[in-house]
Amino acid sequence: MQKVSVGIDVGSTATKAVMFDGEKVEAVELLTGWNPREAGEKAFADLLQRGAISSAQLTSVIGTGYGRVSLPFIDRRITEIACHARGAFHLFPNTRLVIDVGGQDSKVIALNGDGSVSDFVMNDKCAAGTGRFLQVMTGVLDITLCDLGKLAADSQPASISSMCTVFAESEIVGLMARGAGKGAIAAGIVQSIAKRVAGLAHRLYAGGEVTFTGGIARTPEICHAIARELGVELNVPERPQLVGALGAAIIGFEEGSDRCDNQRERIL
Amino acid sequence: MNPELLNEIASLKEKNVIALKELKEAGGHVVGSYCLYSPCEVVTAAGAFPVTLCGTSQNPIPAAEKVLPRNLCPLIKSSYGFAVTDTCPYFHFSDILIAETTCDGKKKMYELLGEIKPLHLMQLPQLQDSDSARRYWYQEIVRLKEHLEEVFDVSITDAKLIEAIRLANRERRSMKELQDICKIKPSPISGTDLLTVLHNRGFSVDKEYAIDLVDRLTADLRAAAERGESPFPTSTPRILLTGVPVGIGSDKVVRIIEECGGNIVCFESCGAYKRVDPVAEEGDPLQAIADRYLSIPCSCMSPNNGRFELVARLAREFQADGVVDLTWMACHTYNIESYRLRRHLQEESRLPFLQLETDYSESDTEQLKIRIEAFLEIVVAGMKQQGKAPSA
């Protein structure tokens, strides 16, 4: 019987569950909503159902993400820093730096040659340079993240100098009042977040391949803008939002811990 | 740790307030200060009682923000807030305050504080190894002596100064021995408990009693260590905490590090290891005081190479597995210095290093936890590589 491990990444915006059997990967994702625990349980149950996984096959369940503390059915929790590093290293083994832009924080992680974490930096106590920044800005423009990329693609960026989410929002309202085009504002927002993230990355970057993870990496224009600011091409996984959960599943698979408590039986 | 001793230490703050009240009623004088640069020996030699003032709680910060800018270091805001709300008993009982021109935030806040209570500001030079700075600071110590003599109508003699130096040195010896107990692996006391002792002890009026109490605690902990007792398994990551001052109320990072599975074995900060070096007991006492105090490696000094050397030495002596550098939000000096400290430690030891910037509020607890947990993962991985921790 094939042994499998599961990684569950309960993020501030989305919850991702990934199963790993040494080769194949199965995944589900859903919005976290207001209850991280329920989101984690549902993602786990859906994944088991989709992968037709029996409890006997399951060697380990590892939780990560900000909601990692609210999952009663996991064996162990690991920070998303170690998980993103491990997931990115699995997908791109030459990765030396991981940039992860999450819902409420962004991280830059430096890797040793074996995929372990050597150092990391995160944005300070504010939403600048995070997914939340983009969420607020797209809200002001009344567009989706996908539209933001498309609009930004063909426009000269308007200058948005404020890094603070609240002040940048006022700045955009001001730009709109002065009649700046939506495209220019969208391009300005993309450039603003790229500068912020690249600035963070420069603190740790010492050469080698850079992998960009987290849901924001699905917007090609943001990937291009960060690559331009950083002066290096980025590895972008096919499903960048799953890298943290994948890393958790891989770490669990390698450790092969074999504990299963009553809380899990309830879901199985 | 012996629960009776712990209770005794916990009740120190309360006892001291009563002792201060009685002292004032009996006509005694109290001198309050905030910073390690305030020379307590001169105060003691003037027959007055030096006390440390409150500044480690979030509670009075909203009151302070009515006057001070919001984006200012929480320690400065808290200190000022306690004063304007009259909620620090030590401030309340102080006849005068001694303060120093350390960082920009503090010295400008002191201008406002001087409107609430008489404040003697010492002009602290920010260079340590020059004759001119040494002479300048000596003159400032003399000016303080003369000021206290005038205010309290006393004469501060060399004999009194030497007596005061000896008392303060015994206090330092006692504090050093307590902190050095954490060199034992695993440490017989948690960082949280150690900080509680250091913090509460700092408010003591009866110095002899505080010395005796700390000595008893040290003996008790040494005996516990000999019996192999510790709150931690041997594989617990040993963390050195450096940077800004911490105390009870501003100890959230200490608590989180220990909740996440680390043990703080050494505090390279003002209330702790920066305080342990003695004043020379020979020669001109005022010069000895001036020399000792000027050598304190605070980030307001430029350059401040002494701190880099001290942190590296303490990391070796306490067998630290990682270094956490704590910066209060808007503390520019410690914040900027963190870059050079990290570089120095990387050249010296390659110890994992984490800088945290935060304030006194609890609002970023989760963000701090993720940073601290990820840091401890790196520390533990490094320990496993060196065979210092069991593999998973």
XYZ file of C-alpha atoms in Angstrom:
660
model
C 0.000 0.000 0.000
C 1.279 3.438 -0.991
C 2.181 5.640 1.998
C 1.133 9.262 1.710
C 1.630 12.395 3.754
C -0.491 15.543 3.884
C 0.443 19.178 4.325
C -2.198 21.757 5.228
C -1.453 25.451 4.845
C -4.108 27.598 6.505
C -3.331 31.064 5.201
C -5.070 34.333 6.014
C -6.860 34.268 2.656
C -6.830 30.680 1.353
C -6.456 27.224 2.852
C -4.501 24.689 0.839
C -4.128 20.931 1.421
C -1.603 18.850 -0.510
C -0.967 15.128 -0.448
C 2.414 13.686 -1.406
C 3.361 10.051 -1.999
C 6.985 10.538 -2.949
C 6.115 11.407 -6.541
C 2.522 12.344 -7.221
C 0.763 15.314 -5.786
C -2.929 15.917 -5.180
C -4.278 19.229 -3.917
C -7.381 21.098 -2.851
C -7.809 24.747 -1.986
C -10.592 26.840 -0.572
C -11.092 30.257 1.005
C -10.229 30.359 4.693
C -13.179 32.572 5.615
C -13.677 33.451 9.253
C -12.978 30.042 10.791
C -9.455 28.726 10.109
C -10.109 25.504 11.976
C -13.176 24.595 9.900
C -11.351 25.561 6.712
C -8.453 23.293 7.655
C -10.746 20.384 8.488
C -12.740 20.779 5.294
C -9.639 20.999 3.095
C -8.258 17.888 4.786
C -11.489 15.910 4.387
C -11.905 16.994 0.742
C -8.342 16.000 -0.029
C -8.715 12.543 1.512
C -11.885 12.041 -0.489
C -10.417 13.264 -3.750
C -7.256 11.174 -3.374
C -9.229 8.174 -2.066
C -6.759 7.992 0.808
C -7.407 5.623 3.687
C -6.258 6.344 7.211
C -3.889 3.362 7.040
C -1.971 4.988 4.194
C -1.507 8.273 5.991
C 1.918 8.563 7.580
C 1.864 12.177 8.642
C -0.209 15.358 8.647
C 1.630 18.634 9.050
C 0.039 22.042 9.518
C 1.485 25.364 8.479
C 0.315 28.919 7.795
C -1.055 31.419 10.275
C -3.917 29.052 11.163
C -1.535 26.183 11.981
C -2.260 26.515 15.692
C -5.975 25.937 15.216
C -5.764 22.432 13.698
C -6.375 19.731 16.306
C -5.838 16.815 13.923
C -2.266 17.422 12.807
C 0.841 15.581 14.037
C 3.048 18.600 14.102
C 3.186 22.181 12.930
C 6.018 23.762 11.036
C 6.355 27.403 10.062
C 5.523 28.388 6.505
C 9.107 29.599 6.203
C 10.529 26.065 6.366
C 7.615 24.740 4.262
C 7.955 27.252 1.419
C 11.693 26.613 1.362
C 11.208 22.842 1.160
C 8.431 23.066 -1.437
C 10.382 25.466 -3.648
C 13.506 23.309 -3.330
C 11.516 20.258 -4.458
C 10.191 22.041 -7.551
C 13.398 23.934 -8.391
C 16.376 22.193 -6.741
C 18.758 25.061 -7.526
C 16.673 27.542 -5.553
C 18.774 29.740 -3.263
C 16.138 32.333 -2.464
C 12.378 32.066 -2.065
C 10.097 35.071 -2.274
C 6.653 34.367 -0.846
C 4.012 37.058 -0.962
C 1.209 35.906 1.291
C -2.104 37.414 2.298
C -0.849 39.256 5.361
C 2.909 39.072 5.144
C 5.695 38.681 2.645
C 8.829 36.703 3.271
C 12.208 36.250 1.700
C 13.940 33.002 2.593
C 17.580 32.129 1.908
C 18.314 28.425 1.389
C 21.332 26.262 2.039
C 22.400 23.830 -0.693
C 20.308 21.065 0.910
C 17.082 23.072 0.852
C 17.158 23.949 4.556
C 16.627 27.553 5.664
C 19.737 29.611 6.361
C 18.034 32.952 7.011
C 14.814 34.860 6.370
C 13.360 38.356 6.498
C 9.737 39.407 6.647
C 7.918 42.672 6.100
C 7.625 44.718 9.264
C 4.463 45.185 11.274
C 2.379 46.578 8.399
C 0.583 45.454 5.270
C 2.891 47.100 2.718
C 4.185 44.586 0.197
C 1.589 41.935 1.002
C -1.430 40.414 -0.669
C -3.607 42.589 1.550
C -2.057 45.689 -0.021
C -3.120 44.459 -3.466
C -6.548 43.456 -2.188
C -7.192 46.955 -0.840
C -5.860 48.650 -3.979
C -7.864 46.497 -6.384
C -10.872 47.230 -4.176
C -10.390 50.964 -4.713
C -10.164 50.436 -8.474
C -13.090 47.998 -8.358
C -11.193 45.332 -10.307
C -9.880 41.817 -9.709
C -6.243 40.850 -9.266
C -6.360 39.335 -12.752
C -7.612 42.658 -14.202
C -4.883 44.481 -12.326
C -2.206 42.530 -14.174
C -3.843 42.996 -17.551
C -4.440 46.711 -17.031
C -0.885 47.206 -15.805
C 0.611 45.372 -18.768
C 0.067 48.122 -21.349
C 0.458 51.249 -19.254
C 3.093 53.625 -17.982
C 2.971 53.448 -14.181
C 1.653 56.403 -12.210
C 3.966 57.103 -9.297
C 2.639 55.749 -5.994
C 5.207 56.695 -3.401
C 3.433 55.693 -0.230
C 4.327 52.219 1.038
C 1.668 52.277 3.729
C -1.554 50.597 2.600
C -3.780 53.247 4.136
C -1.814 56.176 2.710
C -1.401 54.486 -0.676
C -5.155 54.086 -0.804
C -5.604 57.843 -0.270
C -2.906 58.488 -2.858
C -4.815 56.411 -5.417
C -8.074 58.172 -4.615
C -6.168 61.416 -5.278
C -4.793 60.102 -8.580
C -8.297 59.090 -9.664
C -9.631 62.522 -8.766
C -6.938 64.098 -10.949
C -8.063 61.905 -13.830
C -5.194 59.420 -14.025
C -6.069 56.357 -16.119
C -6.959 53.049 -14.513
C -4.113 51.371 -16.403
C -1.541 53.857 -15.139
C -2.754 53.439 -11.572
C -2.753 49.635 -11.919
C 0.811 49.739 -13.262
C 1.759 52.036 -10.379
C 0.364 49.561 -7.844
C 2.289 46.691 -9.448
C 5.489 48.714 -9.454
C 4.968 49.750 -5.834
C 4.638 46.188 -4.538
C 7.512 44.976 -6.749
C 9.853 47.632 -5.346
C 8.882 46.779 -1.805
C 9.321 43.007 -2.273
C 12.576 43.380 -4.228
C 13.904 45.680 -1.496
C 13.262 42.941 1.057
C 14.843 40.314 -1.239
C 17.992 42.391 -1.737
C 18.738 42.095 1.976
C 19.399 38.361 1.637
C 20.081 37.756 -2.041
C 23.582 36.471 -2.683
C 23.139 34.969 -6.149
C 21.577 31.768 -7.469
C 18.058 30.910 -8.574
C 15.070 32.724 -7.113
C 11.668 31.049 -6.776
C 8.500 33.082 -6.319
C 5.707 31.396 -4.328
C 2.304 32.323 -2.925
C -0.925 33.163 -4.726
C 0.271 36.565 -5.938
C 2.802 34.785 -8.186
C -0.144 33.823 -10.429
C -0.157 37.383 -11.773
C 2.519 37.442 -14.512
C 2.891 41.229 -14.480
C 3.837 41.184 -10.794
C 6.368 38.396 -11.462
C 7.893 40.439 -14.285
C 7.991 43.607 -12.219
C 9.761 41.876 -9.291
C 12.202 40.162 -11.671
C 12.946 43.554 -13.245
C 13.519 45.235 -9.870
C 15.679 42.364 -8.644
C 17.565 41.991 -11.921
C 17.108 38.208 -12.107
C 14.627 35.799 -13.711
C 12.224 34.126 -11.289
C 11.188 30.482 -11.142
C 7.409 30.541 -10.906
C 5.728 27.227 -10.059
C 2.638 26.187 -11.984
C 0.524 26.496 -8.832
C 2.571 28.827 -6.640
C -0.123 29.063 -3.969
C 0.368 25.381 -3.093
C 4.114 25.491 -2.408
C 3.783 25.916 1.368
C 1.385 22.978 1.742
C 3.527 20.921 -0.628
C 6.624 21.644 1.456
C 4.741 20.606 4.615
C 3.685 17.329 2.942
C 7.250 16.634 1.771
C 8.784 17.322 5.191
C 6.199 14.968 6.714
C 6.862 12.331 4.071
C 10.607 12.456 4.708
C 10.223 12.334 8.470
C 7.649 9.546 8.110
C 6.229 10.077 11.561
C 3.409 7.710 12.272
C 1.017 9.131 14.772
C -2.719 9.332 14.439
C -4.914 10.692 17.181
C -8.629 10.527 17.878
C -9.200 13.998 16.534
C -8.178 12.752 13.125
C -10.334 9.636 13.265
C -13.312 11.932 13.586
C -12.596 13.436 10.180
C -11.551 10.178 8.521
C 12.848 27.403 41.867
C 12.084 27.662 45.596
C 8.497 29.002 45.760
C 9.110 30.918 48.994
C 12.007 32.818 47.468
C 9.952 33.454 44.354
C 7.113 34.891 46.448
C 9.560 37.044 48.334
C 10.905 38.413 45.065
C 7.411 38.915 43.654
C 6.473 40.982 46.717
C 9.596 43.175 46.441
C 7.918 45.858 44.359
C 5.057 46.241 46.809
C 7.357 46.223 49.855
C 9.526 48.852 48.280
C 6.642 51.224 47.756
C 5.780 51.000 51.452
C 9.442 51.390 52.389
C 9.707 54.467 50.171
C 6.634 56.040 51.717
C 8.022 55.510 55.221
C 11.386 56.808 54.142
C 9.857 59.989 52.771
C 7.768 60.495 55.906
C 10.957 60.217 57.949
C 12.478 63.045 55.880
C 14.566 60.912 53.497
C 15.380 61.953 49.935
C 14.650 59.930 46.792
C 16.299 60.369 43.393
C 14.680 58.754 40.374
C 16.406 57.753 37.160
C 15.620 55.800 33.994
C 18.904 54.845 32.534
C 21.984 52.800 33.343
C 24.147 55.903 32.752
C 22.775 57.487 35.967
C 25.503 56.946 38.588
C 23.674 55.627 41.659
C 26.869 55.908 43.749
C 26.754 59.700 43.738
C 23.122 59.609 44.884
C 23.869 57.142 47.678
C 26.880 59.209 48.779
C 24.538 62.209 49.054
C 22.526 60.253 51.604
C 19.601 59.905 49.168
C 17.995 56.759 47.780
C 18.346 56.031 44.069
C 15.290 54.382 42.476
C 14.596 53.127 38.969
C 11.485 54.637 37.447
C 8.713 52.814 35.571
C 8.757 52.646 31.788
C 7.997 49.065 30.753
C 4.200 49.032 30.524
C 1.806 49.688 27.667
C -0.850 51.139 30.039
C 0.227 54.806 30.215
C 1.181 55.068 26.516
C -2.183 56.489 25.309
C -1.831 59.295 27.879
C 1.712 60.001 26.661
C 0.528 60.148 23.057
C -1.555 63.225 23.878
C 1.772 65.056 23.930
C 4.402 62.846 22.300
C 4.322 61.662 18.687
C 2.854 58.205 18.157
C 5.792 56.897 16.138
C 8.205 57.145 19.037
C 9.913 54.376 20.997
C 7.450 52.780 23.478
C 9.975 53.005 26.316
C 10.073 56.791 26.023
C 6.299 57.028 25.694
C 5.727 54.685 28.633
C 8.194 56.559 30.874
C 6.562 59.885 30.103
C 3.062 58.400 30.386
C 3.744 57.069 33.893
C 4.929 60.527 34.906
C 1.971 62.507 33.518
C -0.585 60.080 34.904
C 1.252 59.862 38.263
C 0.923 56.077 38.226
C 4.547 55.210 39.034
C 4.989 55.314 42.823
C 8.753 55.679 42.444
C 8.269 58.753 40.301
C 5.716 60.046 42.774
C 8.143 59.790 45.697
C 11.173 61.143 43.822
C 12.426 64.565 44.941
C 14.417 65.043 41.776
C 15.223 63.109 38.614
C 18.560 62.408 36.964
C 18.574 61.909 33.200
C 21.141 61.856 30.403
C 21.379 62.959 26.791
C 21.410 59.424 25.380
C 19.160 59.125 22.314
C 17.326 61.979 20.601
C 13.893 60.743 21.673
C 14.824 60.590 25.332
C 16.567 63.923 25.557
C 13.677 65.777 23.939
C 11.183 63.909 26.152
C 13.230 64.941 29.216
C 12.665 68.596 28.306
C 8.946 67.943 28.794
C 9.462 65.766 31.855
C 11.393 68.609 33.495
C 8.126 70.561 33.515
C 6.596 67.935 35.828
C 9.465 67.381 38.264
C 12.913 68.947 38.833
C 15.253 67.161 36.431
C 19.022 67.280 36.305
C 20.188 66.482 32.797
C 23.693 65.081 32.408
C 25.323 65.800 29.057
C 26.606 62.407 27.978
C 29.362 62.405 25.348
C 28.883 59.750 22.670
C 32.476 58.747 22.178
C 34.127 56.394 24.628
C 37.828 56.133 23.914
C 38.990 59.734 23.825
C 40.558 61.899 26.517
C 38.305 64.829 25.715
C 35.147 62.721 26.156
C 36.531 61.263 29.352
C 37.309 64.711 30.759
C 33.917 66.038 29.673
C 32.005 63.207 31.325
C 34.093 63.538 34.489
C 33.019 67.186 34.640
C 29.401 66.078 34.261
C 29.802 63.692 37.221
C 31.282 66.580 39.229
C 28.371 68.798 38.173
C 25.921 66.122 39.359
C 27.746 65.855 42.695
C 27.594 69.623 43.173
C 23.951 69.714 42.200
C 23.010 67.016 44.703
C 25.079 68.739 47.408
C 23.190 71.950 46.812
C 19.692 70.431 46.531
C 20.035 68.218 49.612
C 22.375 70.551 51.506
C 24.977 67.876 52.129
C 28.667 67.386 51.504
C 29.629 64.418 49.352
C 33.029 63.274 50.589
C 35.423 60.809 48.980
C 34.894 58.484 51.921
C 31.137 58.455 51.303
C 31.690 57.898 47.601
C 33.999 54.952 48.218
C 31.483 53.451 50.615
C 28.749 53.866 47.993
C 30.942 52.323 45.283
C 31.609 49.287 47.481
C 27.899 48.785 48.125
C 27.023 49.107 44.428
C 29.843 46.714 43.520
C 28.514 44.118 45.948
C 25.148 44.513 44.289
C 26.766 44.026 40.871
C 28.662 40.964 42.069
C 25.426 39.483 43.389
C 23.582 40.189 40.117
C 26.419 38.781 38.037
C 26.515 35.555 40.034
C 22.783 35.115 39.582
C 23.000 35.614 35.832
C 26.098 33.439 35.537
C 24.119 30.530 36.971
C 22.540 30.296 33.500
C 25.916 29.248 32.085
C 25.041 25.821 33.491
C 23.538 23.635 30.790
C 20.583 23.268 31.004
C 19.946 26.454 32.940
C 18.206 25.969 36.312
C 16.022 29.067 35.743
C 13.910 30.260 32.827
C 14.622 33.605 31.172
C 11.129 34.729 32.160
C 11.827 34.061 35.857
C 15.306 35.573 35.641
C 13.866 38.740 34.129
C 11.246 38.924 36.897
C 14.012 38.776 39.514
C 16.183 41.365 37.760
C 13.216 43.671 37.214
C 11.783 43.504 40.745
C 15.205 43.743 42.357
C 15.834 46.984 40.471
C 13.245 48.813 42.570
C 14.840 47.884 45.915
C 15.326 50.568 48.504
C 17.069 48.285 51.006
C 20.133 47.293 48.976
C 21.569 44.965 51.627
C 18.325 43.021 51.757
C 18.174 42.772 47.934
C 21.783 41.526 47.780
C 21.057 38.880 50.395
C 17.843 37.805 48.654
C 19.530 37.435 45.263
C 22.436 35.542 46.849
C 20.025 33.132 48.507
C 18.293 32.592 45.198
C 21.598 31.957 43.427
C 22.606 29.398 46.073
C 19.218 27.739 45.741
C 19.524 27.555 41.951
C 23.080 26.228 42.160
C 21.892 23.456 44.458
C 19.024 22.688 42.069
C 21.457 22.498 39.153
C 23.675 20.132 41.133
C 20.659 17.894 41.635
C 20.187 18.025 37.869
C 16.987 20.085 38.089
C 16.027 22.447 35.293
C 12.804 23.632 33.667
C 14.374 22.592 30.332
C 15.779 19.471 28.689
C 19.463 19.682 27.682
C 18.512 19.924 23.998
C 16.606 23.228 24.494
C 17.985 25.960 22.217
C 19.885 28.495 24.339
C 19.164 32.048 23.253
C 21.056 35.237 24.020
C 18.761 38.270 23.957
C 20.468 41.551 23.135
C 19.289 45.058 22.278
C 16.842 47.410 23.927
C 15.975 47.290 27.645
C 13.263 44.811 28.633
C 11.314 44.531 31.851
C 8.079 43.149 33.195
C 5.319 44.536 30.962
C 7.652 44.778 27.976
C 8.613 41.112 28.134
C 6.372 39.682 25.406
C 9.314 38.620 23.236
C 10.876 36.840 26.213
C 7.638 34.978 26.878
C 7.099 34.060 23.225
C 10.657 32.742 22.782
C 10.236 30.485 25.803
C 6.707 29.421 24.835
C 8.024 28.439 21.415
C 10.624 26.134 22.963
C 13.711 28.305 23.498
C 15.432 29.298 26.743
C 16.862 32.778 27.165
C 20.102 32.184 29.053
C 21.519 35.686 28.884
C 20.156 39.218 28.590
C 22.740 41.556 27.116
C 20.701 44.582 28.082
C 20.661 47.532 30.471
C 18.838 45.862 33.351
C 20.977 42.751 33.112
C 24.496 41.992 31.884
C 25.359 45.564 30.824
C 25.115 46.375 34.532
C 27.537 43.864 36.072
C 30.978 45.470 35.592
C 32.281 47.016 38.848
C 33.555 50.562 39.465
C 37.253 50.647 40.443
C 37.627 50.962 44.205
C 41.020 52.701 44.024
C 41.991 56.205 42.934
C 39.744 59.248 42.573
C 36.228 57.872 43.155
C 34.559 60.380 40.816
C 36.990 59.500 38.020
C 36.419 55.785 38.672
C 32.654 56.335 38.441
C 33.023 58.407 35.279
C 35.202 55.773 33.596
C 32.926 52.868 34.456
C 29.755 54.578 33.296
C 31.204 55.951 30.078
C 32.219 52.438 29.046
C 28.603 51.161 28.999
C 28.105 49.825 25.453
C 24.805 51.530 24.580
C 23.779 52.058 20.973
C 23.708 55.830 21.602
C 27.532 55.641 21.515
C 29.298 56.035 18.194
C 31.091 53.843 17.449
C 29.789 51.194 19.856
C 32.224 48.362 19.194
C 32.149 47.356 22.850
C 28.683 45.912 22.365
C 29.726 43.705 19.463
C 32.588 42.311 21.525
C 30.388 41.873 24.595
C 27.653 40.005 22.703
C 30.201 37.721 21.023
C 31.906 36.990 24.346
C 28.628 36.332 26.173
C 27.430 34.068 23.347
C 30.549 31.934 23.908
C 30.423 32.023 27.711
C 26.730 31.134 27.886
C 27.024 28.564 25.044
C 24.259 30.331 23.113
C 22.798 28.535 20.095
C 21.254 31.704 18.661
C 21.114 35.473 19.166
C 17.920 37.558 19.121
C 18.376 41.316 18.768
C 15.334 43.185 20.064
C 14.587 46.675 18.761
C 11.762 48.867 20.009
C 9.867 50.465 17.194
C 11.396 53.837 16.295
C 14.594 53.158 18.257
C 16.902 54.234 15.457
C 20.173 53.572 17.251
C 19.559 49.910 18.053
C 17.727 49.408 14.759
C 20.592 50.650 12.611
C 23.247 49.009 14.776
C 21.602 45.613 14.239
C 23.133 45.360 10.754
C 26.692 45.692 12.059
C 25.998 43.395 15.008
C 24.710 40.688 12.653
C 27.774 41.072 10.451
C 30.140 40.991 13.430
C 28.543 37.822 14.810
C 28.567 36.134 11.406
C 32.293 36.749 11.079
C 32.842 35.657 14.661
C 30.664 32.593 15.119
C 28.059 32.105 12.381
C 25.420 31.868 15.104
C 21.838 32.176 13.823
C 20.699 35.773 14.316
C 17.224 37.294 14.369
C 16.332 40.951 14.693
C 12.824 41.728 15.911
C 11.246 45.158 15.799
C 8.151 45.605 17.908
C 6.514 47.742 20.590
C 4.799 47.045 23.926
C 1.364 46.204 22.472
C 0.202 42.623 21.994
C -1.175 43.286 18.497
C 1.676 41.591 16.619
C 1.937 38.460 18.773
C 1.133 36.139 15.852
C 3.606 37.866 13.530
C 6.293 37.592 16.203
C 5.479 33.926 16.791
C 6.018 32.979 13.163
C 9.383 34.766 13.104
C 10.486 33.246 16.397
C 9.297 29.726 15.513
C 11.052 29.878 12.135
C 14.202 31.174 13.833
C 14.118 28.351 16.378
C 13.699 25.852 13.502
C 16.947 27.186 12.026
C 18.663 27.084 15.432
C 17.556 23.488 16.096
C 18.646 22.403 12.603
C 22.083 23.900 13.307
C 22.244 22.134 16.678
C 21.376 18.799 15.047
C 24.168 19.273 12.550
C 26.599 19.790 15.401
C 25.154 16.813 17.281
C 23.835 19.080 20.058
C 20.207 18.002 19.687
C 18.590 14.640 18.982
C 17.398 14.225 15.382
C 13.642 14.304 14.895
